[in-house]
mmCIF file of C-alpha atoms in Angstrom:
data_model
loop_
_atom_site.group_PDB
_atom_site.id
_atom_site.type_symbol
_atom_site.label_atom_id
_atom_site.label_comp_id
_atom_site.label_asym_id
_atom_site.label_seq_id
_atom_site.Cartn_x
_atom_site.Cartn_y
_atom_site.Cartn_z
ATOM 1 C CA MET A 336 -175.281 27.705 45.498
ATOM 2 C CA LEU A 337 -177.198 30.731 44.368
ATOM 3 C CA ASP A 338 -176.735 32.099 40.866
ATOM 4 C CA ARG A 339 -174.140 34.896 40.858
ATOM 5 C CA LYS A 340 -176.230 37.106 38.592
ATOM 6 C CA PHE A 341 -179.220 36.627 40.911
ATOM 7 C CA ILE A 342 -177.140 37.741 43.914
ATOM 8 C CA LEU A 343 -175.845 40.845 42.127
ATOM 9 C CA GLN A 344 -179.339 41.811 40.963
ATOM 10 C CA ASN A 345 -181.016 41.101 44.336
ATOM 11 C CA VAL A 346 -178.474 42.268 46.902
ATOM 12 C CA ASP A 347 -181.006 43.470 49.474
ATOM 13 C CA ALA A 348 -183.133 40.312 49.249
ATOM 14 C CA VAL A 349 -180.099 38.041 49.588
ATOM 15 C CA ARG A 350 -178.760 40.046 52.540
ATOM 16 C CA SER A 351 -182.164 39.930 54.264
ATOM 17 C CA ASN A 352 -182.425 36.188 53.656
ATOM 18 C CA CYS A 353 -179.017 35.596 55.258
ATOM 19 C CA GLU A 354 -180.133 37.582 58.297
ATOM 20 C CA LYS A 355 -183.335 35.523 58.617
ATOM 21 C CA ARG A 356 -181.271 32.349 58.537
ATOM 22 C CA GLY A 357 -178.721 33.640 61.022
ATOM 23 C CA VAL A 358 -175.854 33.249 58.549
ATOM 24 C CA ALA A 359 -173.055 35.815 58.289
ATOM 25 C CA CYS A 360 -172.530 36.539 54.576
ATOM 26 C CA ASP A 361 -170.637 39.505 53.130
ATOM 27 C CA VAL A 362 -172.857 40.212 50.134
ATOM 28 C CA ASP A 363 -171.428 43.711 49.694
ATOM 29 C CA ARG A 364 -167.937 42.259 49.330
ATOM 30 C CA ILE A 365 -169.185 39.986 46.553
ATOM 31 C CA VAL A 366 -170.501 43.057 44.707
ATOM 32 C CA SER A 367 -167.201 44.900 45.182
ATOM 33 C CA LEU A 368 -165.077 41.931 44.110
ATOM 34 C CA ASP A 369 -167.233 41.306 41.064
ATOM 35 C CA SER A 370 -166.732 44.891 39.956
ATOM 36 C CA GLN A 371 -162.965 44.395 40.264
ATOM 37 C CA ARG A 372 -163.258 41.057 38.434
ATOM 38 C CA LEU A 373 -165.054 42.671 35.495
ATOM 39 C CA ALA A 374 -162.433 45.428 35.335
ATOM 40 C CA SER A 375 -159.638 42.821 35.267
ATOM 41 C CA LEU A 376 -161.456 40.856 32.575
ATOM 42 C CA GLN A 377 -161.926 43.950 30.421
ATOM 43 C CA LEU A 378 -158.263 44.873 30.879
ATOM 44 C CA ALA A 379 -157.147 41.364 29.920
ATOM 45 C CA GLU A 380 -159.330 41.456 26.806
ATOM 46 C CA GLU A 381 -158.014 44.898 25.805
ATOM 47 C CA LEU A 382 -154.374 43.880 26.339
ATOM 48 C CA ASN A 383 -154.998 40.725 24.320
ATOM 49 C CA ARG A 384 -156.474 42.814 21.497
ATOM 50 C CA GLN A 385 -153.460 45.157 21.528
ATOM 51 C CA ALA A 386 -151.064 42.202 21.540
ATOM 52 C CA ASN A 387 -152.834 40.684 18.523
ATOM 53 C CA GLU A 388 -152.728 43.999 16.655
ATOM 54 C CA THR A 389 -149.001 44.283 17.401
ATOM 55 C CA SER A 390 -148.394 40.749 16.124
ATOM 56 C CA LYS A 391 -150.158 41.551 12.848
ATOM 57 C CA GLN A 392 -147.785 44.491 12.246
ATOM 58 C CA ILE A 393 -144.589 42.467 12.615
ATOM 59 C CA PRO A 394 -144.625 40.756 9.162
ATOM 60 C CA LYS A 395 -145.447 44.091 7.496
ATOM 61 C CA THR A 396 -142.462 45.925 9.017
ATOM 62 C CA PRO A 397 -139.293 45.668 6.858
ATOM 63 C CA ASP A 398 -136.915 47.306 9.346
ATOM 64 C CA GLN A 399 -135.439 44.670 11.678
ATOM 65 C CA ASP A 400 -134.986 47.100 14.588
ATOM 66 C CA ALA A 401 -138.624 48.129 14.294
ATOM 67 C CA ARG A 402 -139.612 44.459 14.094
ATOM 68 C CA ASN A 403 -137.665 43.681 17.255
ATOM 69 C CA LEU A 404 -139.343 46.600 19.007
ATOM 70 C CA LEU A 405 -142.777 45.303 17.987
ATOM 71 C CA ILE A 406 -141.861 41.803 19.177
ATOM 72 C CA GLU A 407 -140.805 43.197 22.572
ATOM 73 C CA GLN A 408 -143.977 45.298 22.798
ATOM 74 C CA GLY A 409 -146.070 42.218 22.005
ATOM 75 C CA ARG A 410 -144.268 40.207 24.689
ATOM 76 C CA GLU A 411 -144.877 42.919 27.303
ATOM 77 C CA LEU A 412 -148.536 43.196 26.332
ATOM 78 C CA ARG A 413 -149.035 39.432 26.687
ATOM 79 C CA GLN A 414 -147.299 39.432 30.078
ATOM 80 C CA LYS A 415 -149.591 42.204 31.266
ATOM 81 C CA LYS A 416 -152.557 40.324 29.808
ATOM 82 C CA GLU A 417 -151.572 37.182 31.727
ATOM 83 C CA ALA A 418 -151.220 39.185 34.952
ATOM 84 C CA ALA A 419 -154.681 40.721 34.447
ATOM 85 C CA GLN A 420 -156.140 37.275 33.675
ATOM 86 C CA GLN A 421 -154.514 35.835 36.788
ATOM 87 C CA GLN A 422 -155.973 38.634 38.900
ATOM 88 C CA HIS A 423 -159.393 37.946 37.346
ATOM 89 C CA ASP A 424 -159.136 34.235 38.164
ATOM 90 C CA GLN A 425 -158.109 34.931 41.767
ATOM 91 C CA LEU A 426 -161.019 37.339 42.237
ATOM 92 C CA ASP A 427 -163.386 34.868 40.602
ATOM 93 C CA GLN A 428 -162.285 32.092 42.986
ATOM 94 C CA GLU A 429 -162.711 34.358 46.021
ATOM 95 C CA ILE A 430 -166.210 35.262 44.843
ATOM 96 C CA ARG A 431 -167.061 31.572 44.399
ATOM 97 C CA GLU A 432 -165.934 30.811 47.945
ATOM 98 C CA LEU A 433 -168.056 33.649 49.335
ATOM 99 C CA ILE A 434 -171.086 32.573 47.298
ATOM 100 C CA SER A 435 -170.718 28.954 48.442
ATOM 101 C CA ALA A 436 -171.318 30.113 52.039
ATOM 102 C CA ILE A 437 -174.587 31.872 51.157
ATOM 103 C CA PRO A 438 -177.657 29.726 51.952
ATOM 104 C CA ASN A 439 -180.519 29.071 49.594
ATOM 105 C CA MET A 440 -183.377 31.539 49.420
ATOM 106 C CA THR A 441 -186.328 30.792 51.696
ATOM 107 C CA HIS A 442 -189.918 29.879 50.877
ATOM 108 C CA PRO A 443 -192.181 32.836 51.767
ATOM 109 C CA ASP A 444 -194.323 30.680 54.073
ATOM 110 C CA VAL A 445 -191.398 29.520 56.228
ATOM 111 C CA PRO A 446 -191.631 30.896 59.803
ATOM 112 C CA VAL A 447 -188.809 33.256 60.747
ATOM 113 C CA GLY A 448 -186.667 32.393 63.761
ATOM 114 C CA GLY A 449 -184.804 29.498 65.338
ATOM 115 C CA GLU A 450 -185.635 25.978 66.502
ATOM 116 C CA ASP A 451 -188.344 27.124 68.932
ATOM 117 C CA ASP A 452 -190.147 29.112 66.222
ATOM 118 C CA ALA A 453 -191.137 26.108 64.096
ATOM 119 C CA VAL A 454 -194.887 25.867 63.416
ATOM 120 C CA GLU A 455 -197.028 22.743 63.847
ATOM 121 C CA ILE A 456 -198.950 22.127 60.621
ATOM 122 C CA ALA A 457 -200.337 18.586 61.010
ATOM 123 C CA PHE A 458 -200.741 15.611 63.335
ATOM 124 C CA GLY A 459 -200.826 11.884 62.623
ATOM 125 C CA ASN A 460 -203.812 9.559 62.631
ATOM 126 C CA GLN A 461 -202.789 8.103 65.998
ATOM 127 C CA PRO A 462 -203.531 10.551 68.828
ATOM 128 C CA VAL A 463 -201.154 10.932 71.749
ATOM 129 C CA LYS A 464 -202.718 8.895 74.561
ATOM 130 C CA PRO A 465 -201.425 8.995 78.146
ATOM 131 C CA LEU A 466 -200.418 5.476 79.199
ATOM 132 C CA ASP A 467 -202.124 4.079 82.282
ATOM 133 C CA PHE A 468 -198.805 2.658 83.447
ATOM 134 C CA ARG A 469 -195.274 3.974 83.844
ATOM 135 C CA ALA A 470 -193.714 4.083 80.370
ATOM 136 C CA LEU A 471 -190.242 2.639 79.945
ATOM 137 C CA ASP A 472 -187.852 4.250 77.507
ATOM 138 C CA HIS A 473 -186.343 2.216 74.681
ATOM 139 C CA VAL A 474 -183.100 1.654 76.596
ATOM 140 C CA ASP A 475 -184.941 0.019 79.492
ATOM 141 C CA LEU A 476 -187.162 -1.930 77.115
ATOM 142 C CA GLY A 477 -184.062 -3.090 75.257
ATOM 143 C CA ALA A 478 -182.456 -4.256 78.489
ATOM 144 C CA LYS A 479 -185.648 -6.088 79.484
ATOM 145 C CA HIS A 480 -185.802 -8.020 76.218
ATOM 146 C CA ASP A 481 -182.062 -8.192 75.400
ATOM 147 C CA LEU A 482 -182.382 -6.101 72.230
ATOM 148 C CA PHE A 483 -179.234 -3.926 72.346
ATOM 149 C CA ASP A 484 -175.670 -4.080 73.601
ATOM 150 C CA PHE A 485 -174.284 -0.581 74.025
ATOM 151 C CA ASP A 486 -171.442 -1.727 76.275
ATOM 152 C CA ALA A 487 -170.018 -4.080 73.658
ATOM 153 C CA GLY A 488 -170.347 -1.347 71.014
ATOM 154 C CA GLY A 489 -168.329 0.971 73.240
ATOM 155 C CA ARG A 490 -165.632 -1.630 73.822
ATOM 156 C CA VAL A 491 -165.250 -2.458 70.141
ATOM 157 C CA THR A 492 -165.763 0.915 68.435
ATOM 158 C CA GLY A 493 -166.320 3.587 71.078
ATOM 159 C CA ALA A 494 -169.190 5.581 72.516
ATOM 160 C CA GLY A 495 -172.108 6.063 70.134
ATOM 161 C CA PHE A 496 -171.862 2.581 68.591
ATOM 162 C CA TYR A 497 -173.951 -0.445 69.507
ATOM 163 C CA TYR A 498 -175.026 -3.978 68.683
ATOM 164 C CA LEU A 499 -178.592 -4.912 67.775
ATOM 165 C CA LYS A 500 -179.659 -8.305 69.127
ATOM 166 C CA ASN A 501 -182.517 -10.762 68.842
ATOM 167 C CA GLU A 502 -185.869 -9.212 67.805
ATOM 168 C CA SER A 503 -184.319 -5.756 67.247
ATOM 169 C CA VAL A 504 -182.378 -7.223 64.299
ATOM 170 C CA HIS A 505 -185.612 -8.490 62.747
ATOM 171 C CA LEU A 506 -187.307 -5.169 63.488
ATOM 172 C CA ASP A 507 -184.456 -3.224 61.877
ATOM 173 C CA LEU A 508 -184.574 -5.367 58.730
ATOM 174 C CA ALA A 509 -188.379 -5.255 58.695
ATOM 175 C CA LEU A 510 -188.323 -1.462 58.635
ATOM 176 C CA GLN A 511 -185.880 -1.497 55.724
ATOM 177 C CA HIS A 512 -187.914 -4.028 53.713
ATOM 178 C CA TYR A 513 -191.217 -2.349 54.457
ATOM 179 C CA ALA A 514 -190.031 1.173 53.586
ATOM 180 C CA ILE A 515 -188.479 0.056 50.296
ATOM 181 C CA ARG A 516 -191.564 -1.950 49.316
ATOM 182 C CA PHE A 517 -193.779 0.969 50.346
ATOM 183 C CA LEU A 518 -191.878 3.382 48.087
ATOM 184 C CA CYS A 519 -191.473 0.978 45.163
ATOM 185 C CA ASP A 520 -195.257 0.587 45.107
ATOM 186 C CA ARG A 521 -195.461 4.374 44.753
ATOM 187 C CA GLY A 522 -193.133 4.756 41.780
ATOM 188 C CA PHE A 523 -189.680 5.020 43.375
ATOM 189 C CA THR A 524 -186.650 3.200 41.993
ATOM 190 C CA PRO A 525 -184.831 1.267 44.758
ATOM 191 C CA MET A 526 -181.074 1.715 45.111
ATOM 192 C CA THR A 527 -178.342 0.563 47.460
ATOM 193 C CA THR A 528 -175.688 3.254 47.552
ATOM 194 C CA PRO A 529 -171.950 3.484 48.339
ATOM 195 C CA ASP A 530 -170.969 4.244 51.922
ATOM 196 C CA LEU A 531 -168.212 6.578 50.648
ATOM 197 C CA ALA A 532 -168.259 9.676 48.468
ATOM 198 C CA LEU A 533 -165.728 12.166 47.148
ATOM 199 C CA THR A 534 -165.227 15.474 48.934
ATOM 200 C CA SER A 535 -166.431 17.336 45.815
ATOM 201 C CA ILE A 536 -169.756 15.467 45.919
ATOM 202 C CA LEU A 537 -170.316 16.251 49.613
ATOM 203 C CA GLU A 538 -169.521 19.907 48.967
ATOM 204 C CA GLY A 539 -171.916 19.892 46.025
ATOM 205 C CA ILE A 540 -174.732 18.566 48.200
ATOM 206 C CA GLY A 541 -173.947 21.263 50.754
ATOM 207 C CA PHE A 542 -171.930 19.467 53.424
ATOM 208 C CA THR A 543 -168.589 20.607 54.841
ATOM 209 C CA PRO A 544 -166.560 17.389 54.865
ATOM 210 C CA ARG A 545 -163.292 18.785 56.218
ATOM 211 C CA GLY A 546 -162.574 21.237 59.037
ATOM 212 C CA PRO A 547 -163.026 21.561 62.802
ATOM 213 C CA GLU A 548 -166.840 21.780 62.766
ATOM 214 C CA THR A 549 -167.579 18.948 60.355
ATOM 215 C CA GLN A 550 -169.928 16.091 61.226
ATOM 216 C CA ILE A 551 -168.305 13.899 58.563
ATOM 217 C CA TYR A 552 -165.829 11.058 59.012
ATOM 218 C CA SER A 553 -163.066 11.540 56.418
ATOM 219 C CA ILE A 554 -160.606 8.944 55.160
ATOM 220 C CA GLU A 555 -157.077 10.226 55.778
ATOM 221 C CA ASN A 556 -154.864 10.864 52.727
ATOM 222 C CA THR A 557 -157.781 10.424 50.313
ATOM 223 C CA GLU A 558 -160.631 12.516 48.910
ATOM 224 C CA LEU A 559 -163.153 9.985 50.283
ATOM 225 C CA ASN A 560 -165.583 10.430 53.167
ATOM 226 C CA LEU A 561 -168.141 8.223 54.916
ATOM 227 C CA VAL A 562 -171.599 9.498 54.008
ATOM 228 C CA GLY A 563 -174.064 10.735 56.619
ATOM 229 C CA THR A 564 -177.068 10.115 54.361
ATOM 230 C CA ALA A 565 -177.901 8.599 50.970
ATOM 231 C CA GLU A 566 -178.916 12.118 49.932
ATOM 232 C CA ILE A 567 -175.209 12.587 49.169
ATOM 233 C CA THR A 568 -174.812 9.550 46.933
ATOM 234 C CA LEU A 569 -178.230 9.758 45.269
ATOM 235 C CA GLY A 570 -177.786 13.457 44.524
ATOM 236 C CA GLY A 571 -174.222 12.958 43.358
ATOM 237 C CA MET A 572 -174.912 10.158 40.903
ATOM 238 C CA ASN A 573 -176.045 12.641 38.223
ATOM 239 C CA ALA A 574 -173.274 15.183 38.819
ATOM 240 C CA GLY A 575 -172.207 16.745 35.523
ATOM 241 C CA GLN A 576 -175.092 15.117 33.629
ATOM 242 C CA THR A 577 -177.803 16.619 31.433
ATOM 243 C CA LEU A 578 -181.175 14.923 31.835
ATOM 244 C CA SER A 579 -184.186 14.979 29.528
ATOM 245 C CA ALA A 580 -187.178 17.011 30.699
ATOM 246 C CA GLU A 581 -189.452 14.179 29.572
ATOM 247 C CA ASP A 582 -187.814 11.830 32.101
ATOM 248 C CA LEU A 583 -188.464 14.091 35.095
ATOM 249 C CA PRO A 584 -189.286 13.679 37.887
ATOM 250 C CA LEU A 585 -186.834 10.900 38.748
ATOM 251 C CA LEU A 586 -187.725 9.341 42.108
ATOM 252 C CA TYR A 587 -185.253 7.156 44.011
ATOM 253 C CA CYS A 588 -185.241 5.429 47.376
ATOM 254 C CA GLY A 589 -181.744 4.664 48.622
ATOM 255 C CA LEU A 590 -180.765 2.210 51.349
ATOM 256 C CA SER A 591 -177.505 3.105 53.057
ATOM 257 C CA HIS A 592 -175.501 3.060 56.219
ATOM 258 C CA CYS A 593 -175.042 6.552 57.644
ATOM 259 C CA PHE A 594 -172.058 7.791 59.649
ATOM 260 C CA ARG A 595 -172.018 11.016 61.685
ATOM 261 C CA THR A 596 -169.540 12.258 64.274
ATOM 262 C CA GLU A 597 -172.335 14.034 66.209
ATOM 263 C CA ALA A 598 -169.677 16.323 67.659
ATOM 264 C CA GLY A 599 -170.948 18.190 70.706
ATOM 265 C CA ALA A 600 -174.106 16.082 70.983
ATOM 266 C CA GLY A 601 -175.127 14.977 74.453
ATOM 267 C CA GLY A 602 -177.788 15.119 77.107
ATOM 268 C CA ARG A 603 -180.631 12.883 78.116
ATOM 269 C CA ALA A 604 -182.392 13.139 74.747
ATOM 270 C CA SER A 605 -179.314 11.728 73.002
ATOM 271 C CA LYS A 606 -179.010 8.478 74.921
ATOM 272 C CA GLY A 607 -179.543 5.056 73.439
ATOM 273 C CA LEU A 608 -180.320 4.913 69.724
ATOM 274 C CA TYR A 609 -181.480 8.508 69.283
ATOM 275 C CA ARG A 610 -178.127 10.110 68.419
ATOM 276 C CA VAL A 611 -175.536 7.559 67.322
ATOM 277 C CA HIS A 612 -172.500 7.486 65.043
ATOM 278 C CA GLN A 613 -173.816 4.800 62.686
ATOM 279 C CA PHE A 614 -177.321 3.849 61.596
ATOM 280 C CA THR A 615 -179.274 2.563 58.605
ATOM 281 C CA LYS A 616 -181.673 4.722 56.625
ATOM 282 C CA VAL A 617 -183.986 4.552 53.638
ATOM 283 C CA GLU A 618 -183.849 7.934 51.911
ATOM 284 C CA MET A 619 -186.096 9.429 49.239
ATOM 285 C CA PHE A 620 -184.517 11.628 46.572
ATOM 286 C CA ALA A 621 -186.032 13.405 43.579
ATOM 287 C CA PHE A 622 -184.726 15.220 40.503
ATOM 288 C CA THR A 623 -187.537 17.413 39.164
ATOM 289 C CA LEU A 624 -188.407 20.224 36.823
ATOM 290 C CA PRO A 625 -188.423 23.613 38.585
ATOM 291 C CA GLU A 626 -192.194 23.887 38.290
ATOM 292 C CA GLN A 627 -192.645 20.453 39.930
ATOM 293 C CA SER A 628 -190.599 20.831 43.098
ATOM 294 C CA ASP A 629 -193.168 22.442 45.428
ATOM 295 C CA GLU A 630 -195.721 19.747 44.588
ATOM 296 C CA ILE A 631 -193.173 16.925 44.942
ATOM 297 C CA HIS A 632 -192.083 18.353 48.304
ATOM 298 C CA LEU A 633 -195.627 18.078 49.643
ATOM 299 C CA ARG A 634 -195.812 14.565 48.204
ATOM 300 C CA LEU A 635 -192.654 13.472 50.050
ATOM 301 C CA LYS A 636 -194.074 14.894 53.288
ATOM 302 C CA ASP A 637 -197.338 13.027 52.753
ATOM 303 C CA LEU A 638 -195.470 9.774 52.095
ATOM 304 C CA GLU A 639 -193.577 10.142 55.374
ATOM 305 C CA CYS A 640 -196.896 10.697 57.144
ATOM 306 C CA GLU A 641 -198.515 7.733 55.436
ATOM 307 C CA LEU A 642 -195.619 5.496 56.382
ATOM 308 C CA PHE A 643 -195.656 6.453 60.073
ATOM 309 C CA ASP A 644 -199.451 6.274 60.198
ATOM 310 C CA SER A 645 -199.127 2.676 58.998
ATOM 311 C CA LEU A 646 -196.625 2.022 61.799
ATOM 312 C CA GLU A 647 -199.320 3.220 64.239
ATOM 313 C CA ILE A 648 -197.114 5.943 65.740
ATOM 314 C CA PRO A 649 -198.384 9.357 66.919
ATOM 315 C CA TYR A 650 -196.516 12.260 65.324
ATOM 316 C CA ARG A 651 -196.692 15.909 64.446
ATOM 317 C CA VAL A 652 -195.376 17.717 61.346
ATOM 318 C CA ILE A 653 -193.579 21.026 61.749
ATOM 319 C CA ASP A 654 -192.667 23.697 59.226
ATOM 320 C CA THR A 655 -189.027 24.336 60.151
ATOM 321 C CA ALA A 656 -188.095 27.940 60.924
ATOM 322 C CA SER A 657 -185.641 29.873 58.757
ATOM 323 C CA GLY A 658 -182.724 29.762 61.193
ATOM 324 C CA ASP A 659 -182.891 25.968 61.464
ATOM 325 C CA LEU A 660 -183.157 25.066 57.767
ATOM 326 C CA GLY A 661 -179.576 24.289 56.796
ATOM 327 C CA GLY A 662 -177.886 25.918 53.808
ATOM 328 C CA PRO A 663 -179.360 24.008 50.832
ATOM 329 C CA ALA A 664 -183.011 23.873 51.951
ATOM 330 C CA TYR A 665 -185.612 26.267 50.550
ATOM 331 C CA ARG A 666 -188.195 24.725 52.868
ATOM 332 C CA LYS A 667 -188.099 21.771 55.267
ATOM 333 C CA PHE A 668 -190.788 19.758 57.031
ATOM 334 C CA ASP A 669 -189.859 17.648 60.060
ATOM 335 C CA LEU A 670 -191.933 14.743 61.306
ATOM 336 C CA GLU A 671 -191.586 14.334 65.078
ATOM 337 C CA ALA A 672 -192.820 11.127 66.682
ATOM 338 C CA TRP A 673 -194.236 10.994 70.173
ATOM 339 C CA MET A 674 -191.815 9.127 72.453
ATOM 340 C CA PRO A 675 -193.608 8.358 75.750
ATOM 341 C CA GLY A 676 -190.458 7.084 77.470
ATOM 342 C CA ARG A 677 -188.592 10.324 76.888
ATOM 343 C CA GLY A 678 -188.464 12.848 79.707
ATOM 344 C CA GLU A 679 -190.893 12.820 82.631
ATOM 345 C CA GLN A 680 -194.140 12.556 80.657
ATOM 346 C CA GLY A 681 -193.026 11.913 77.077
ATOM 347 C CA GLU A 682 -191.629 14.242 74.431
ATOM 348 C CA TRP A 683 -191.562 14.736 70.676
ATOM 349 C CA GLY A 684 -188.459 13.502 68.846
ATOM 350 C CA GLU A 685 -187.533 14.065 65.196
ATOM 351 C CA VAL A 686 -187.716 10.907 63.070
ATOM 352 C CA THR A 687 -187.829 12.234 59.489
ATOM 353 C CA SER A 688 -187.365 15.427 57.519
ATOM 354 C CA THR A 689 -187.917 16.394 53.903
ATOM 355 C CA SER A 690 -186.383 19.379 52.104
ATOM 356 C CA ASN A 691 -186.885 21.158 48.817
ATOM 357 C CA CYS A 692 -183.429 22.395 47.773
ATOM 358 C CA THR A 693 -184.594 23.968 44.478
ATOM 359 C CA ASP A 694 -181.567 24.363 42.144
ATOM 360 C CA TYR A 695 -179.073 25.016 44.986
ATOM 361 C CA GLN A 696 -177.464 21.560 44.914
ATOM 362 C CA ALA A 697 -177.880 21.092 41.161
ATOM 363 C CA ARG A 698 -175.970 24.299 40.461
ATOM 364 C CA ARG A 699 -173.047 23.108 42.623
ATOM 365 C CA LEU A 700 -173.110 19.616 41.089
ATOM 366 C CA ASN A 701 -173.914 20.860 37.556
ATOM 367 C CA VAL A 702 -177.005 18.675 37.073
ATOM 368 C CA ARG A 703 -179.034 20.078 34.203
ATOM 369 C CA PHE A 704 -181.980 19.176 31.986
ATOM 370 C CA LYS A 705 -182.996 20.051 28.453
ATOM 371 C CA ARG A 706 -186.535 20.741 27.282
ATOM 372 C CA GLN A 707 -187.507 19.338 23.902
ATOM 373 C CA GLY A 708 -187.341 21.958 21.160
ATOM 374 C CA GLN A 709 -185.580 24.554 23.307
ATOM 375 C CA LYS A 710 -181.993 25.739 23.057
ATOM 376 C CA GLY A 711 -179.794 25.572 26.094
ATOM 377 C CA THR A 712 -180.248 23.788 29.390
ATOM 378 C CA GLU A 713 -181.560 24.572 32.871
ATOM 379 C CA PHE A 714 -180.696 23.317 36.333
ATOM 380 C CA VAL A 715 -182.943 20.640 37.819
ATOM 381 C CA HIS A 716 -184.470 20.950 41.276
ATOM 382 C CA THR A 717 -183.523 18.395 43.932
ATOM 383 C CA LEU A 718 -185.486 17.186 46.948
ATOM 384 C CA ASN A 719 -184.753 14.709 49.712
ATOM 385 C CA GLY A 720 -186.722 13.090 52.497
ATOM 386 C CA THR A 721 -186.222 10.399 55.106
ATOM 387 C CA ALA A 722 -188.514 7.432 54.615
ATOM 388 C CA VAL A 723 -187.225 5.738 57.739
ATOM 389 C CA ALA A 724 -184.096 5.984 59.880
ATOM 390 C CA THR A 725 -184.354 2.589 61.520
ATOM 391 C CA GLY A 726 -182.875 3.504 64.907
ATOM 392 C CA ARG A 727 -185.220 6.399 65.641
ATOM 393 C CA ALA A 728 -188.183 4.580 64.138
ATOM 394 C CA MET A 729 -187.399 1.671 66.444
ATOM 395 C CA ILE A 730 -187.445 4.001 69.471
ATOM 396 C CA ALA A 731 -190.923 5.217 68.508
ATOM 397 C CA ILE A 732 -192.194 1.684 67.890
ATOM 398 C CA LEU A 733 -190.859 0.204 71.130
ATOM 399 C CA GLU A 734 -192.063 3.058 73.333
ATOM 400 C CA ASN A 735 -195.490 3.547 71.737
ATOM 401 C CA HIS A 736 -196.306 -0.144 71.388
ATOM 402 C CA GLN A 737 -195.213 -1.234 74.865
ATOM 403 C CA ARG A 738 -197.796 -2.833 77.137
ATOM 404 C CA ALA A 739 -198.259 -2.757 80.891
ATOM 405 C CA ASP A 740 -196.488 -6.089 81.346
ATOM 406 C CA GLY A 741 -193.420 -4.797 79.445
ATOM 407 C CA SER A 742 -194.094 -6.727 76.256
ATOM 408 C CA ILE A 743 -194.197 -4.876 72.908
ATOM 409 C CA ASN A 744 -196.729 -5.177 70.107
ATOM 410 C CA VAL A 745 -195.202 -5.435 66.651
ATOM 411 C CA PRO A 746 -196.974 -3.035 64.210
ATOM 412 C CA THR A 747 -199.271 -5.013 61.937
ATOM 413 C CA VAL A 748 -197.487 -4.009 58.713
ATOM 414 C CA LEU A 749 -194.135 -5.290 60.048
ATOM 415 C CA ARG A 750 -195.300 -8.674 61.326
ATOM 416 C CA PRO A 751 -194.656 -10.589 58.078
ATOM 417 C CA TRP A 752 -190.948 -9.602 58.274
ATOM 418 C CA VAL A 753 -190.487 -9.767 62.053
ATOM 419 C CA GLY A 754 -192.166 -13.165 62.160
ATOM 420 C CA LYS A 755 -194.182 -12.543 65.344
ATOM 421 C CA ASP A 756 -196.899 -10.300 66.729
ATOM 422 C CA LEU A 757 -195.338 -9.651 70.123
ATOM 423 C CA ILE A 758 -191.865 -9.052 71.552
ATOM 424 C CA GLY A 759 -191.576 -10.515 75.063
#
């Protein structure tokens, strides 16, 4: 969340930022409530002072009737003080709830608008080349080579679930191994993370785990939820901790299953593996000093590009527009792979994203750091980025590496794990 003092001192900027992001936030109400909160706090402090002064007079008063009167006055003052304190606490909680709905501030270079206003900023090493044969989509390629079983997934678990079979299993595991090895060689600490997290951790990261519009699967009668990304568990593991500035940045790559309800999702672009309820992902996460986060964000983007270049997949990088950022992100880059089997002539499809969340998540999770020789602590900055979501990466590999006879080349970097050069 944003700092309360920052909001109160920058009302116009915060209001304008909410408008750019398309988020309804009552900033003026926060200002009004905070004024009432301060008045209640001052009243509580004054009543407490009067009650203490009254208590000091009691032992000095010899007359019992006068003593009893002072005792009664002290009791009334403390009751009024408690009522004022209770009003303060209620106002404070209401302010917190309003602030929690306010999105992060936005990087000045972020394009303003919605999904269609994103700006292309880079392309991959592999150019988009029209195929000289009719491209099959990954569903048809999977049927041809017996790679998936969506029908069995539907019978066992429901729509949006699936079985991987034969070479797709090796390809899925190869992507996991390769991405982890790739990141370990570049200074990341590998982690496998829990598939469940507490509601407070999801809220700290910026997700809404309960309610009609949630994308989260919750465990009934508990405070546990299935995670939709290792961003939740990697970010949450330092909740309430104070880190040393000398140890930052901390770079992690987390392997996890991901679960998403994908409520309301549908359409041709969502078929097959593109939008499913469960998938496996290798996620990058960083805890940094505030002055490091912009540089680390560009580094995470470059690592995503390097990884997909090595998989020999055409892609473009977009600077996500303000209205499509999501609450915690200060800036977000999406990497969209070319998927030749999608649509009539091929389309772009998102395969990774990386976000700089500045201190927005750290403030909610209370993750701080201390600089050597300085008093007090500061909030860290947090960043996240997809190294590889295996399902979507598999779509891009199958469709871009297909050949005229229907067989599929295995990307060179994955062959040691897949165990073959060609599928089919």
